[in-house]
XYZ file of C-alpha atoms in Angstrom:
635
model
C 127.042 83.543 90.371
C 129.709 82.798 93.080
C 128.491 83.140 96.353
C 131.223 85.271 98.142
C 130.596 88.144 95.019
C 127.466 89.315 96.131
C 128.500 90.450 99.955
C 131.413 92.592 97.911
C 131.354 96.468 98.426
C 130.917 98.121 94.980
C 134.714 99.382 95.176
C 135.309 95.561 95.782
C 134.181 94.270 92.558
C 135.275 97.054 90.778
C 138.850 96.248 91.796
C 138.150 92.277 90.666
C 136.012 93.760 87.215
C 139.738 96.110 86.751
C 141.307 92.470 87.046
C 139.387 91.007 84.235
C 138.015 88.694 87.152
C 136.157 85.496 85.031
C 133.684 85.614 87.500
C 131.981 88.593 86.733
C 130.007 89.252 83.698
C 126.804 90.724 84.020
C 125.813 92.661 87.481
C 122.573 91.703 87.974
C 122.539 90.393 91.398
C 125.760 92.415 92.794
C 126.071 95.339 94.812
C 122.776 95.200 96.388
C 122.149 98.455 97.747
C 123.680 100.364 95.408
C 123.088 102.089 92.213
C 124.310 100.417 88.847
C 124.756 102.542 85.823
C 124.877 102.324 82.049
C 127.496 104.066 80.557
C 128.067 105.881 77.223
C 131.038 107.685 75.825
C 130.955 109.601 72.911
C 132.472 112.438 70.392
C 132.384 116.073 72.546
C 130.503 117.485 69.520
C 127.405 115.283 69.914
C 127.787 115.875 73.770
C 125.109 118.218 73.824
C 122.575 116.958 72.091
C 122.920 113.649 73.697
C 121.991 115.439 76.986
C 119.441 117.053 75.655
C 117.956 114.138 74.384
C 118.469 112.080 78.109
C 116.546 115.130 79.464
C 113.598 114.560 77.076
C 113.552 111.155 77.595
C 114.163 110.976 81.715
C 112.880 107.318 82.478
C 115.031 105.325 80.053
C 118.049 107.966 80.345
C 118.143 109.583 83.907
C 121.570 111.174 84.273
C 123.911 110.477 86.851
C 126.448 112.353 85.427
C 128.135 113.647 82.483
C 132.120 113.656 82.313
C 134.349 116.711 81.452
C 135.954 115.844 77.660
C 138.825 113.353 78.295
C 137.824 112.356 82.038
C 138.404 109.308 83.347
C 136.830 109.482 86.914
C 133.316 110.229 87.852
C 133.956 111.432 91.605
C 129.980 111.872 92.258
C 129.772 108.582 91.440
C 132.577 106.464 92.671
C 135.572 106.808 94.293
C 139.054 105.931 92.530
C 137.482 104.448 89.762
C 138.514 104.505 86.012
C 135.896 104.445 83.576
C 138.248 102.818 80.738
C 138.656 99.940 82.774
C 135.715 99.135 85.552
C 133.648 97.594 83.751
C 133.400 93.892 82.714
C 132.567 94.466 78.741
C 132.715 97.403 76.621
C 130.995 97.877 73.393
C 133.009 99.907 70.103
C 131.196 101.820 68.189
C 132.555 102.994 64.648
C 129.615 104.915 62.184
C 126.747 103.579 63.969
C 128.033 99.978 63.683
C 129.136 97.752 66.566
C 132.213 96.219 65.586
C 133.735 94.552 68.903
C 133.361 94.000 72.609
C 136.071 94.813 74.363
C 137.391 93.905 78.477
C 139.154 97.323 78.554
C 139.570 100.969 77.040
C 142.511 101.703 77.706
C 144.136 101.510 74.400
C 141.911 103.751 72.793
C 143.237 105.786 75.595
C 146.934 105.632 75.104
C 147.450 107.933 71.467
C 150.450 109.910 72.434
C 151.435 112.556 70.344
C 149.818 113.530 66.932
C 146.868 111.483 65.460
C 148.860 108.845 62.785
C 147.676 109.979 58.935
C 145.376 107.043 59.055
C 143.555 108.358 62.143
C 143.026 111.662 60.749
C 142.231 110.506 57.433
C 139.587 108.678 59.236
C 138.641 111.398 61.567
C 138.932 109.186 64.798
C 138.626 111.608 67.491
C 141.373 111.347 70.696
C 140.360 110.190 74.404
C 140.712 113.546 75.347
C 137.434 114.613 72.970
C 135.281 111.907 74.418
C 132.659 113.013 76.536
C 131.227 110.047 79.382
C 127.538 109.608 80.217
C 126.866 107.843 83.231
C 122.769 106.846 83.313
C 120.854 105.144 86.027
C 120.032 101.416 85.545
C 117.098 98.967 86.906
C 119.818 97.043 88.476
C 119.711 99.816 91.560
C 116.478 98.853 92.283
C 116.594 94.897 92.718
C 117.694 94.630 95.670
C 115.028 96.767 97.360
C 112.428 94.222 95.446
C 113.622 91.723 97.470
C 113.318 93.651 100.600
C 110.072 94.355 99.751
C 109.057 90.719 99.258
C 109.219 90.923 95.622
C 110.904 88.096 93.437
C 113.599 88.943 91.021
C 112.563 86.158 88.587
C 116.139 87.220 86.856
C 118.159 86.466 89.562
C 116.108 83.684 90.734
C 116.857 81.825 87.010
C 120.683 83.193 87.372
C 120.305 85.310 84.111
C 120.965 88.668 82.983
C 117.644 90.537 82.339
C 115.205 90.305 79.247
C 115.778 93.187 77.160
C 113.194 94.499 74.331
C 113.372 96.928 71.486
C 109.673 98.241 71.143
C 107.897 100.570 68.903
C 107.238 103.123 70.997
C 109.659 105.738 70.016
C 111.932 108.369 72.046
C 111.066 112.075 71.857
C 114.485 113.134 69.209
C 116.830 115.335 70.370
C 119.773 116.841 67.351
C 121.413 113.608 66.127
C 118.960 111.373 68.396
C 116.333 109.410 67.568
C 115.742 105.941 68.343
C 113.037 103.587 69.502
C 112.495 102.981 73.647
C 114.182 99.765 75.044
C 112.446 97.891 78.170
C 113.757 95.380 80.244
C 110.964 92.946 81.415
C 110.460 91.447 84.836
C 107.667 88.940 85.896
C 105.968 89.874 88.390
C 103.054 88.157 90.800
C 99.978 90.127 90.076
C 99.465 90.492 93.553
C 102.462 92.494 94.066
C 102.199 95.418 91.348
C 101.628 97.931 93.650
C 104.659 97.261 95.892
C 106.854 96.998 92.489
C 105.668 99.727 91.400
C 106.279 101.662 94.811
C 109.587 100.443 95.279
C 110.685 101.233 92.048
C 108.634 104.861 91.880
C 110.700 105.954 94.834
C 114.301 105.876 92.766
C 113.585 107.763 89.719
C 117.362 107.523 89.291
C 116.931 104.050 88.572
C 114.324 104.473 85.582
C 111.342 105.177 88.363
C 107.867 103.294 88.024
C 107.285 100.624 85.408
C 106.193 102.453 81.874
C 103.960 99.275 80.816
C 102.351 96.487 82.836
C 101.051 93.522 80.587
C 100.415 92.273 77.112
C 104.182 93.036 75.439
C 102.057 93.228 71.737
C 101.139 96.944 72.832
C 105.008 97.926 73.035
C 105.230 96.106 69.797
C 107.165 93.068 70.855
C 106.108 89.744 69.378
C 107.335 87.198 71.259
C 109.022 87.761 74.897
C 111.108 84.428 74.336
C 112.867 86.554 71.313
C 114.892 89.600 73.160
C 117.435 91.593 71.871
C 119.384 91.842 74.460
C 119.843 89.607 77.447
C 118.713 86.420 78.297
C 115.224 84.875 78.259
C 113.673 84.956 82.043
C 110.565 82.760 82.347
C 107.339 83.848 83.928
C 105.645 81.716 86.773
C 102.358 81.128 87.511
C 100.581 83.898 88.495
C 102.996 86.682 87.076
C 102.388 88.992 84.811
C 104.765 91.118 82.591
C 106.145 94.150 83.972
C 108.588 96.611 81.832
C 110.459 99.151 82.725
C 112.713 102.151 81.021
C 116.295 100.431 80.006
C 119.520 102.188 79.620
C 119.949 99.847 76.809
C 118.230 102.346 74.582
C 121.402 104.804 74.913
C 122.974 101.746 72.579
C 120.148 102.427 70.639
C 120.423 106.248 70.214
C 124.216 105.719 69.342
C 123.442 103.203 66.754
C 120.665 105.873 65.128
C 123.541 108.776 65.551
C 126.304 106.987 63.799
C 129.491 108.611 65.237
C 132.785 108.051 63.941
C 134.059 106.392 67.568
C 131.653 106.076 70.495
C 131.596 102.983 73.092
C 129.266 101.916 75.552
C 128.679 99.486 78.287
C 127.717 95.783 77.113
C 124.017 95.493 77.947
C 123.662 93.773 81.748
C 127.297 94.483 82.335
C 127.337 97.928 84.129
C 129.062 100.405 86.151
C 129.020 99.682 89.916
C 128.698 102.974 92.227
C 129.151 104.346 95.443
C 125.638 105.660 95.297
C 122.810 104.412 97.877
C 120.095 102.605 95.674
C 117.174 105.069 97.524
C 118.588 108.363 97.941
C 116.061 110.987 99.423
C 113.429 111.966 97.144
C 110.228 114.122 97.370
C 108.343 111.100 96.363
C 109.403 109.468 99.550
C 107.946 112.334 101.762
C 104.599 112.309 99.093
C 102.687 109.160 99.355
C 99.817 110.178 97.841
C 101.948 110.180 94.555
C 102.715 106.401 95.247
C 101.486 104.945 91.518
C 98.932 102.361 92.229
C 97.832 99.713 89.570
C 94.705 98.742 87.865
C 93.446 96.504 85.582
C 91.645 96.962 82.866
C 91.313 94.764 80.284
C 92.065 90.980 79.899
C 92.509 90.533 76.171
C 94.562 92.332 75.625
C 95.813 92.466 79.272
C 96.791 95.600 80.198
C 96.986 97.749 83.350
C 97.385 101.882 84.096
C 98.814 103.505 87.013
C 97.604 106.275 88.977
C 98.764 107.940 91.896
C 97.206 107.453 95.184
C 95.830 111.506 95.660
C 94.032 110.860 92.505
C 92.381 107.908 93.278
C 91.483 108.939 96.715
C 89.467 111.797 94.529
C 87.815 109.705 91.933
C 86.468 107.649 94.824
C 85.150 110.831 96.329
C 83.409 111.963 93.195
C 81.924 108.150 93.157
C 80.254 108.531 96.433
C 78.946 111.772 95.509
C 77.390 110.429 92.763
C 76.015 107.517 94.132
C 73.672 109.156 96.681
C 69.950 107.826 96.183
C 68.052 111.460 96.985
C 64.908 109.497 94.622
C 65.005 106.983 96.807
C 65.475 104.510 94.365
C 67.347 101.544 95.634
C 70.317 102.242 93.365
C 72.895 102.188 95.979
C 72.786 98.231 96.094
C 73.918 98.422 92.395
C 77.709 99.973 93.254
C 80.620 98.188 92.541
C 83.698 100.311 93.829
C 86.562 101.813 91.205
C 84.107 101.302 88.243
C 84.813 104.921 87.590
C 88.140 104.953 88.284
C 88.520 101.697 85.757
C 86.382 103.774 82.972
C 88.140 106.924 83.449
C 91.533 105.227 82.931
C 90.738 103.841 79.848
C 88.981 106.490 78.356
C 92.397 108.402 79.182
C 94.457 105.921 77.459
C 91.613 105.751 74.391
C 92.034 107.680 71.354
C 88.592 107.612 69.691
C 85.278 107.465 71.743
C 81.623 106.223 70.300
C 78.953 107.690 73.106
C 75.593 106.449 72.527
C 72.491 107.814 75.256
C 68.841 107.923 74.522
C 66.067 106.832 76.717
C 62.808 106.974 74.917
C 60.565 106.236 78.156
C 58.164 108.613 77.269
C 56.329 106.444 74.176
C 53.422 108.384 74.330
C 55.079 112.099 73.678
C 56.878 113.147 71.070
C 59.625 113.225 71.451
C 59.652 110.653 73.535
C 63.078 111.377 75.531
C 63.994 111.937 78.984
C 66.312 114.906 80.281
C 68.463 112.057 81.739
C 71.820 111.161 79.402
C 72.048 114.088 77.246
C 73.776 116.101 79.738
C 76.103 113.831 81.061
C 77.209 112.695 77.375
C 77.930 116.331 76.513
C 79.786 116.644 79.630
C 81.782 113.752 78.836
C 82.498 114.580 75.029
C 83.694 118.111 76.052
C 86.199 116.781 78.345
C 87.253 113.953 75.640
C 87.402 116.603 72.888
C 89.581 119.253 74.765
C 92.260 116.277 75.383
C 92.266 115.615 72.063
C 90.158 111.957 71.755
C 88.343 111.958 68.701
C 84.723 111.623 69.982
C 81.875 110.088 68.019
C 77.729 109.655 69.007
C 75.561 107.468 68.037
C 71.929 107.893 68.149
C 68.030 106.217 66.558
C 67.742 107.159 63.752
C 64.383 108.366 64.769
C 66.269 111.124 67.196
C 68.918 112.089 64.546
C 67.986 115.730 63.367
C 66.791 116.543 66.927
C 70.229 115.110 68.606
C 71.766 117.173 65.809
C 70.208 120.404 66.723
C 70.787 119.941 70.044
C 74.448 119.376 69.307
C 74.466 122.792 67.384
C 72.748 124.553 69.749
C 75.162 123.457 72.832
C 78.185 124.819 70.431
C 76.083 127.939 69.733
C 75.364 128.609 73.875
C 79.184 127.483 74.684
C 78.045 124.074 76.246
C 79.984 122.207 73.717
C 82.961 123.440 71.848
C 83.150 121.923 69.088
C 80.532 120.044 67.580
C 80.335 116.035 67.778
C 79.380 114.036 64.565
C 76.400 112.075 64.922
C 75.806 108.808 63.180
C 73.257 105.708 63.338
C 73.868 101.815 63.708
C 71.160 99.463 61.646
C 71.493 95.827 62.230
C 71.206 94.646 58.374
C 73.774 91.818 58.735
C 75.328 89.257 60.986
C 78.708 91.530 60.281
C 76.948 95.301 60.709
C 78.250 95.753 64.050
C 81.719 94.678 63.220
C 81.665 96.855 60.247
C 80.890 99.548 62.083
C 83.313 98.976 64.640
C 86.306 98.358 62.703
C 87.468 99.505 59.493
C 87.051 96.591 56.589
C 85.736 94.413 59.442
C 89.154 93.578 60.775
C 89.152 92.927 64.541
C 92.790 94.105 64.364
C 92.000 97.319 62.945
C 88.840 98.966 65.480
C 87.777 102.954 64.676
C 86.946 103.146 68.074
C 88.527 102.238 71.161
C 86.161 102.953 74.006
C 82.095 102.636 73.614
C 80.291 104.555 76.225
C 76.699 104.212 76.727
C 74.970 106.510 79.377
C 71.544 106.394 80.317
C 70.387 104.454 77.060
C 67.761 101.755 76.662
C 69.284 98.614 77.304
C 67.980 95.049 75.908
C 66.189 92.651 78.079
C 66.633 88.744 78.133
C 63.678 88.441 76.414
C 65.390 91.288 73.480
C 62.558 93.696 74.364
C 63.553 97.271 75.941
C 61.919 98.078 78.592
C 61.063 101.440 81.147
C 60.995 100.928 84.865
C 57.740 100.729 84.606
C 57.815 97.546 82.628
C 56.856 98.850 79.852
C 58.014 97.566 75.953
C 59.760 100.541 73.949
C 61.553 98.369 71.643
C 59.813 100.203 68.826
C 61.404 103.270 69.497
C 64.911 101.523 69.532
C 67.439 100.717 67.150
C 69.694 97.752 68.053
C 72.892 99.461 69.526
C 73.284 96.953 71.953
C 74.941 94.774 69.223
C 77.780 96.786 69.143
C 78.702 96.728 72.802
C 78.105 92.617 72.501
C 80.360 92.359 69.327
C 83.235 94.781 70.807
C 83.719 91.800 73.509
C 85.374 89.617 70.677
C 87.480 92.626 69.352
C 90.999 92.977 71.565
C 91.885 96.938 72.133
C 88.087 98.055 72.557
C 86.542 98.320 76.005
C 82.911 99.528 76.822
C 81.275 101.715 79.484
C 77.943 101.637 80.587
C 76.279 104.816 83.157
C 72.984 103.562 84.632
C 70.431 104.793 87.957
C 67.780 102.054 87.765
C 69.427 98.536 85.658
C 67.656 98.566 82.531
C 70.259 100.965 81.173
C 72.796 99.728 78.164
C 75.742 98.060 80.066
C 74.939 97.404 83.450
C 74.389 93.911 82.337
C 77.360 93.548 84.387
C 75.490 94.219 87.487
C 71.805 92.103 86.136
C 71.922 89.767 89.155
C 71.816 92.110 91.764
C 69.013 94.408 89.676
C 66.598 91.434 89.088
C 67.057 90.547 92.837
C 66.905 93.891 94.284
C 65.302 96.458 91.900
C 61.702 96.725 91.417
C 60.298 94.841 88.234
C 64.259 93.974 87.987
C 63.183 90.358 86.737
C 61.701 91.548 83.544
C 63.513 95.473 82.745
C 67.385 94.005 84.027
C 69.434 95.100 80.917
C 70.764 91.722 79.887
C 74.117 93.382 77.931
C 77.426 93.988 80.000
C 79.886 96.880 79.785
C 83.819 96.378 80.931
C 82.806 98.907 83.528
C 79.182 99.632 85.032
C 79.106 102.819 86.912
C 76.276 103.010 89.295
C 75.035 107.100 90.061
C 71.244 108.474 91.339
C 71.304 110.167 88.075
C 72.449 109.050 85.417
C 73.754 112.525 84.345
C 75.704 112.878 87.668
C 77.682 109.439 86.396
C 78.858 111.419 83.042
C 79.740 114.770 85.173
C 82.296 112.533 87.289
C 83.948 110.462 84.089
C 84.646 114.557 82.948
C 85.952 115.537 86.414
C 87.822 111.833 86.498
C 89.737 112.427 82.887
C 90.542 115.815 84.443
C 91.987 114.614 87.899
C 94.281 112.065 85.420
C 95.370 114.652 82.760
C 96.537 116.322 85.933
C 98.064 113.123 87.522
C 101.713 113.112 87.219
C 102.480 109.561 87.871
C 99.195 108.394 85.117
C 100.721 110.943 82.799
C 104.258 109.590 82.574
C 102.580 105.942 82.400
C 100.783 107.054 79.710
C 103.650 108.493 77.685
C 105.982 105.875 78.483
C 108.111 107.779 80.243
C 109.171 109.675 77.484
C 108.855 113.771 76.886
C 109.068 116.515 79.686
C 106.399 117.328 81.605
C 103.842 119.687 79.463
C 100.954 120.548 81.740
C 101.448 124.299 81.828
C 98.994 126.813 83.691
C 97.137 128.046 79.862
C 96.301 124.354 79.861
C 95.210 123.469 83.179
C 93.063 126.520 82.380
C 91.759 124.928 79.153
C 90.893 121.940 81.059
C 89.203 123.677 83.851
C 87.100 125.715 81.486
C 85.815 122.468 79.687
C 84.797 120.848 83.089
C 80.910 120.649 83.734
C 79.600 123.530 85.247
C 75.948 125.097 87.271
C 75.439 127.049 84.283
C 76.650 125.059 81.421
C 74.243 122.266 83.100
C 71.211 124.386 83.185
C 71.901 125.875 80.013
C 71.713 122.730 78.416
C 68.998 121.504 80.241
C 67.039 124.523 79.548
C 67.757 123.504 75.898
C 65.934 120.312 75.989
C 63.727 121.790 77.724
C 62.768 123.956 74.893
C 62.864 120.532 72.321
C 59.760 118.914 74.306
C 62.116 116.898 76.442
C 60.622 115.733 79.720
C 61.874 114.622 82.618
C 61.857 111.058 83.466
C 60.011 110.133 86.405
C 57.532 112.216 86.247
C 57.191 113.320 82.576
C 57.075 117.256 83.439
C 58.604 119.204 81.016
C 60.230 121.230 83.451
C 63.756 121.922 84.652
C 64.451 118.307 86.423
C 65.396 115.491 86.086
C 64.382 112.095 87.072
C 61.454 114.369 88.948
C 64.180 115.868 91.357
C 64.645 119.902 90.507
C 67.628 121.941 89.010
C 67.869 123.481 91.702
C 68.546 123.030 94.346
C 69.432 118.917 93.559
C 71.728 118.657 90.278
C 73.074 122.214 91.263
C 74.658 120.966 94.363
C 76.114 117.959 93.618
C 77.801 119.720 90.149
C 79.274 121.888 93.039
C 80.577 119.395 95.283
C 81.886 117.516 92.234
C 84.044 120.234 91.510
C 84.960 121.357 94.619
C 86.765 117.106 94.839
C 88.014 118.201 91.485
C 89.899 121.025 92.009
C 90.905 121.176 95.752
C 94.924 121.284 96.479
């Protein structure tokens, strides 16, 4: 790109684009400062539902403006400009088909008189029925990348951006429907947040990225194979970043087939008057500043969350990790392993919880009042946003865990019940069968495990209590499927632990055989993605419920979640619906009260009483359910 083009005013190069200068083609790179737009003229009778579909779909199509029928100048926009001729390359349009590129507009523009018989045989509508759509573009936001430090690997190469069509598809709107289109920008992994920040404050501009990492979950096979742009290559240390594109407008016309409709060529676009940051609430909300987090490797993939929301989750996880037993557990934390488990289990679709502690070998049943709750709390929560939610159990506790389910619908604990079903290693490929339908790794039932307060396997493959003692007769081998979802891509694991012999917080084993008593010989020797560390086990499961809460309510994790795409549904009836599924003081005791009645004791000291882990309903578990929820729901 020549030099002396990129210190031109935007009513600079519009004059040289109006010239058919040879030097411009796309406008990556130019105007710095200033919005860009995509542009998109079409038939006045599919006017309306095109807008309606741009406000459905607000990241890939946020509105600038939209043109009376027949006008040529967008005076919000841009001053003196002509939208037939301003921009470098035009695409025509005819039935859904592109069937040219064009430098200028202006004959379509010049039909004096009546249409010729040919035209209205074909039904071509006049100028003066076109209707202009003027959309915000990623191009706006480039040059505040660079003032933030961040490279713009596009205009480092010299190339237009990397455009994708992906599978993801746009929410329909009349004679609209068409799949999302991203543009991709690597990105150093160490500056996410500040892309993301930059780009969050100009919604105008497409707003936060809509997918950060592996391009196989937008459904785009090969990032060296775009379909529209050039190819820009990633450096060492970036990762792929992709945000909403204009370029799907090109795609809704192409779905709509109108007689006549044009377009900007992709990367080519219409330079404005328009400051690239204009005031926003965002800018005066910081605490709604998406910040990213990564959570799995293969396939990589991040979420974003707004900083309010993770200042809360953090809040519940210091609640929860308070030590009132006196146990040592504290040295166990790792920081945002709650946040990291809550975020997937919001972007999961089918959850397998497993608990069951048989430390009590010498009653019947042998059970502690320790996991139970806390995976009831979590599988109301998981149910009431619509995850399909699954438990596995021994096959030793089955009928009991069954009743128990019943009787938690039957008291309102649980809304609807949760099926139950058993794992028996009788195979080198049982656990993969169970996991994935047919045994395909590419085709997983489940996509989050969860394991709270369940026997974990030693490195010797015994189970043991803190107390050292072997209960691997009163264990089936679940383990095996938390070891055999590491090798299948799209499933990630959760294990909730107070002591280190608990399924999953193998992740932490080092610092339990070092630091916990009899930690040498109980350490659970099987990892979870995520270990969360809590006093009670049951307190860990009561903040992953008041976590997927605090993100269902998160604007910027919602629109992350949904690409972007759909208007914003969280109405007061559900927030209400949400609220009444959180844990509560009395759905907690009721349920407690219900093991309780099944012989279940408590776990350190074997009363069967109301406690757990030997610390009292009341006033312990009551007040940190309290606290929990007052993090929850405060402003």
């Amino acid at each position: 790109m020549s030099g002396d083009l990129i210190n031109l005013s935007p009513a600079e190069l519009r004059l040289l684009i109006r010239q058919e200068d040879a030097r411009i083609k796309a406008t990556t790179g130019l105007a710095s400062g200033y919005q860009q737009a995509n542009v998109v003229i079409l038939p006045k009778n599919l006017a309306d539902d095109f807008e309606a579909f741009c406000r459905r779909n607000p990241a890939p199509l946020p509105l600038l403006y939209r043109s009376q029928s027949g006008e040529t100048l967008c005076p919000p926009l841009a001053a003196q400009a002509d939208i037939r001729t301003d921009i470098a390359q035009y695409c025509v349009f005819e039935h859904g088909r592109l069937v040219r590129t064009v430098s200028s507009l202006q004959s379509y523009s010049s039909q004096p008189g009546p249409q010729s018989e040919q035209q209205m045989n074909r039904h071509v509508p006049l100028w003066s029925d076109m209707v202009c759509f003027y959309l915000g573009c990623s191009f706006g936001f480039e040059g505040k990348l660079k003032e933030a430090g961040v490279p713009v690997r596009n205009v480092e190469q010299g190339k237009n951006i990397s455009m994708y069509r992906t599978s993801v598809r746009c929410v329909p709107a009349g004679a609209f429907s068409c799949p999302l289109v991203v543009t991709m920008r690597p990105i150093p992994a160490t500056l996410l947040d500040a892309a993301a920040e930059v780009t969050h404050l100009n919604p105008l501009a497409h707003g936060a990225p809509v997918h950060v990492g592996d391009p196989a979950l937008l459904g785009i096979a090969d990032l060296s194979k775009q379909d529209y742009g050039e190819t820009v290559e990633l450096q060492p240390g970036d990762v792929p970043i992709f945000w909403a594109c204009g370029v799907t407008a090109i795609e809704a016309v192409l779905s709509s087939e109108p007689v006549l409709a044009f377009s900007h060529s992709p990367g080519c676009m219409f330079l404005t008057d328009v400051p690239d940051s204009p005031p926003s609430e965002a800018a005066l909300a910081p605490e709604l500043t998406p910040l990213s987090f990564q959570l799995s490797h293969n396939p990589l993939f991040y979420s974003m969350v707004s900083r309010g929301v993770v200042t809360k989750i953090r809040q519940l996880e210091k609640i929860i990790i308070e030590d009132p037993g006196q146990r040592g557990i504290q040295a166990l934390f790792v920081q945002d392993e709650l946040l990291r488990s809550c975020l997937a289990l919001s972007h999961s679709s089918s959850v397998a919880i497993t608990t069951g502690f048989p430390t009590h070998y010498m009653h019947s049943p042998p059970d502690e009042t320790d996991g139970p709750p806390g995976a009831i709390a979590m599988a109301t929560m998981l149910q009431c946003l619509g995850k399909q939610v699954t438990m596995v159990t021994d096959q030793r506790a089955l009928e009991m865990n069954r009743a128990l389910v019943d009787e938690a619908v039957r008291t309102g604990v649980l809304k609807t019940a949760v099926p139950l079903v058993t794992f028996k290693d009788d195979g080198p490929e049982a656990a993969l069968h169970f996991l994935c339908h047919h045994g395909d790794h590419s085709k997983p039932k489940y996509d989050h495990l969860v394991a709270i307060e369940r026997t974990g396997r030693a490195a010797d493959g015994n189970y043991y209590n803190m107390r050292g003692v072997n209960i691997k007769h009163l264990v089936d081998p679940i383990d095996e499927l938390f070891i055999t979802a590491r090798d299948v891509p799209g499933i990630t694991t959760t294990g909730v632990g107070d002591g280190g012999n608990e399924l999953g917080m193998g992740k932490v084993k080092e610092k339990v055989k070092s630091l916990m008593p009899k930690g040498d010989l109980v350490a659970c020797d099987v990892p979870a993605d995520f270990a969360i560390t809590a006093g009670v086990s049951n307190w860990g499961g009561y903040a992953v419920a008041c976590g997927l809460y605090l993100l269902q309510t998160c604007p910027a994790h919602q629109r992350y979640r949904n690409r972007g795409l759909g208007l914003d549904h969280v109405t007061p009836e559900l927030v209400r619906d949400w609220t009444a599924e959180l844990p509560s003081v009395e759905k907690e005791e009721s349920f407690l009260s219900t093991l309780v009645k099944f012989g279940i004791r408590s776990g350190k000291t074997g009363n069967l009483a109301m406690e757990v882990d030997g610390l009292t309903f009341h006033p312990t578990h009551s007040d940190i359910i309290r606290r929990l929820l007052e993090v929850t729901q405060q402003p």
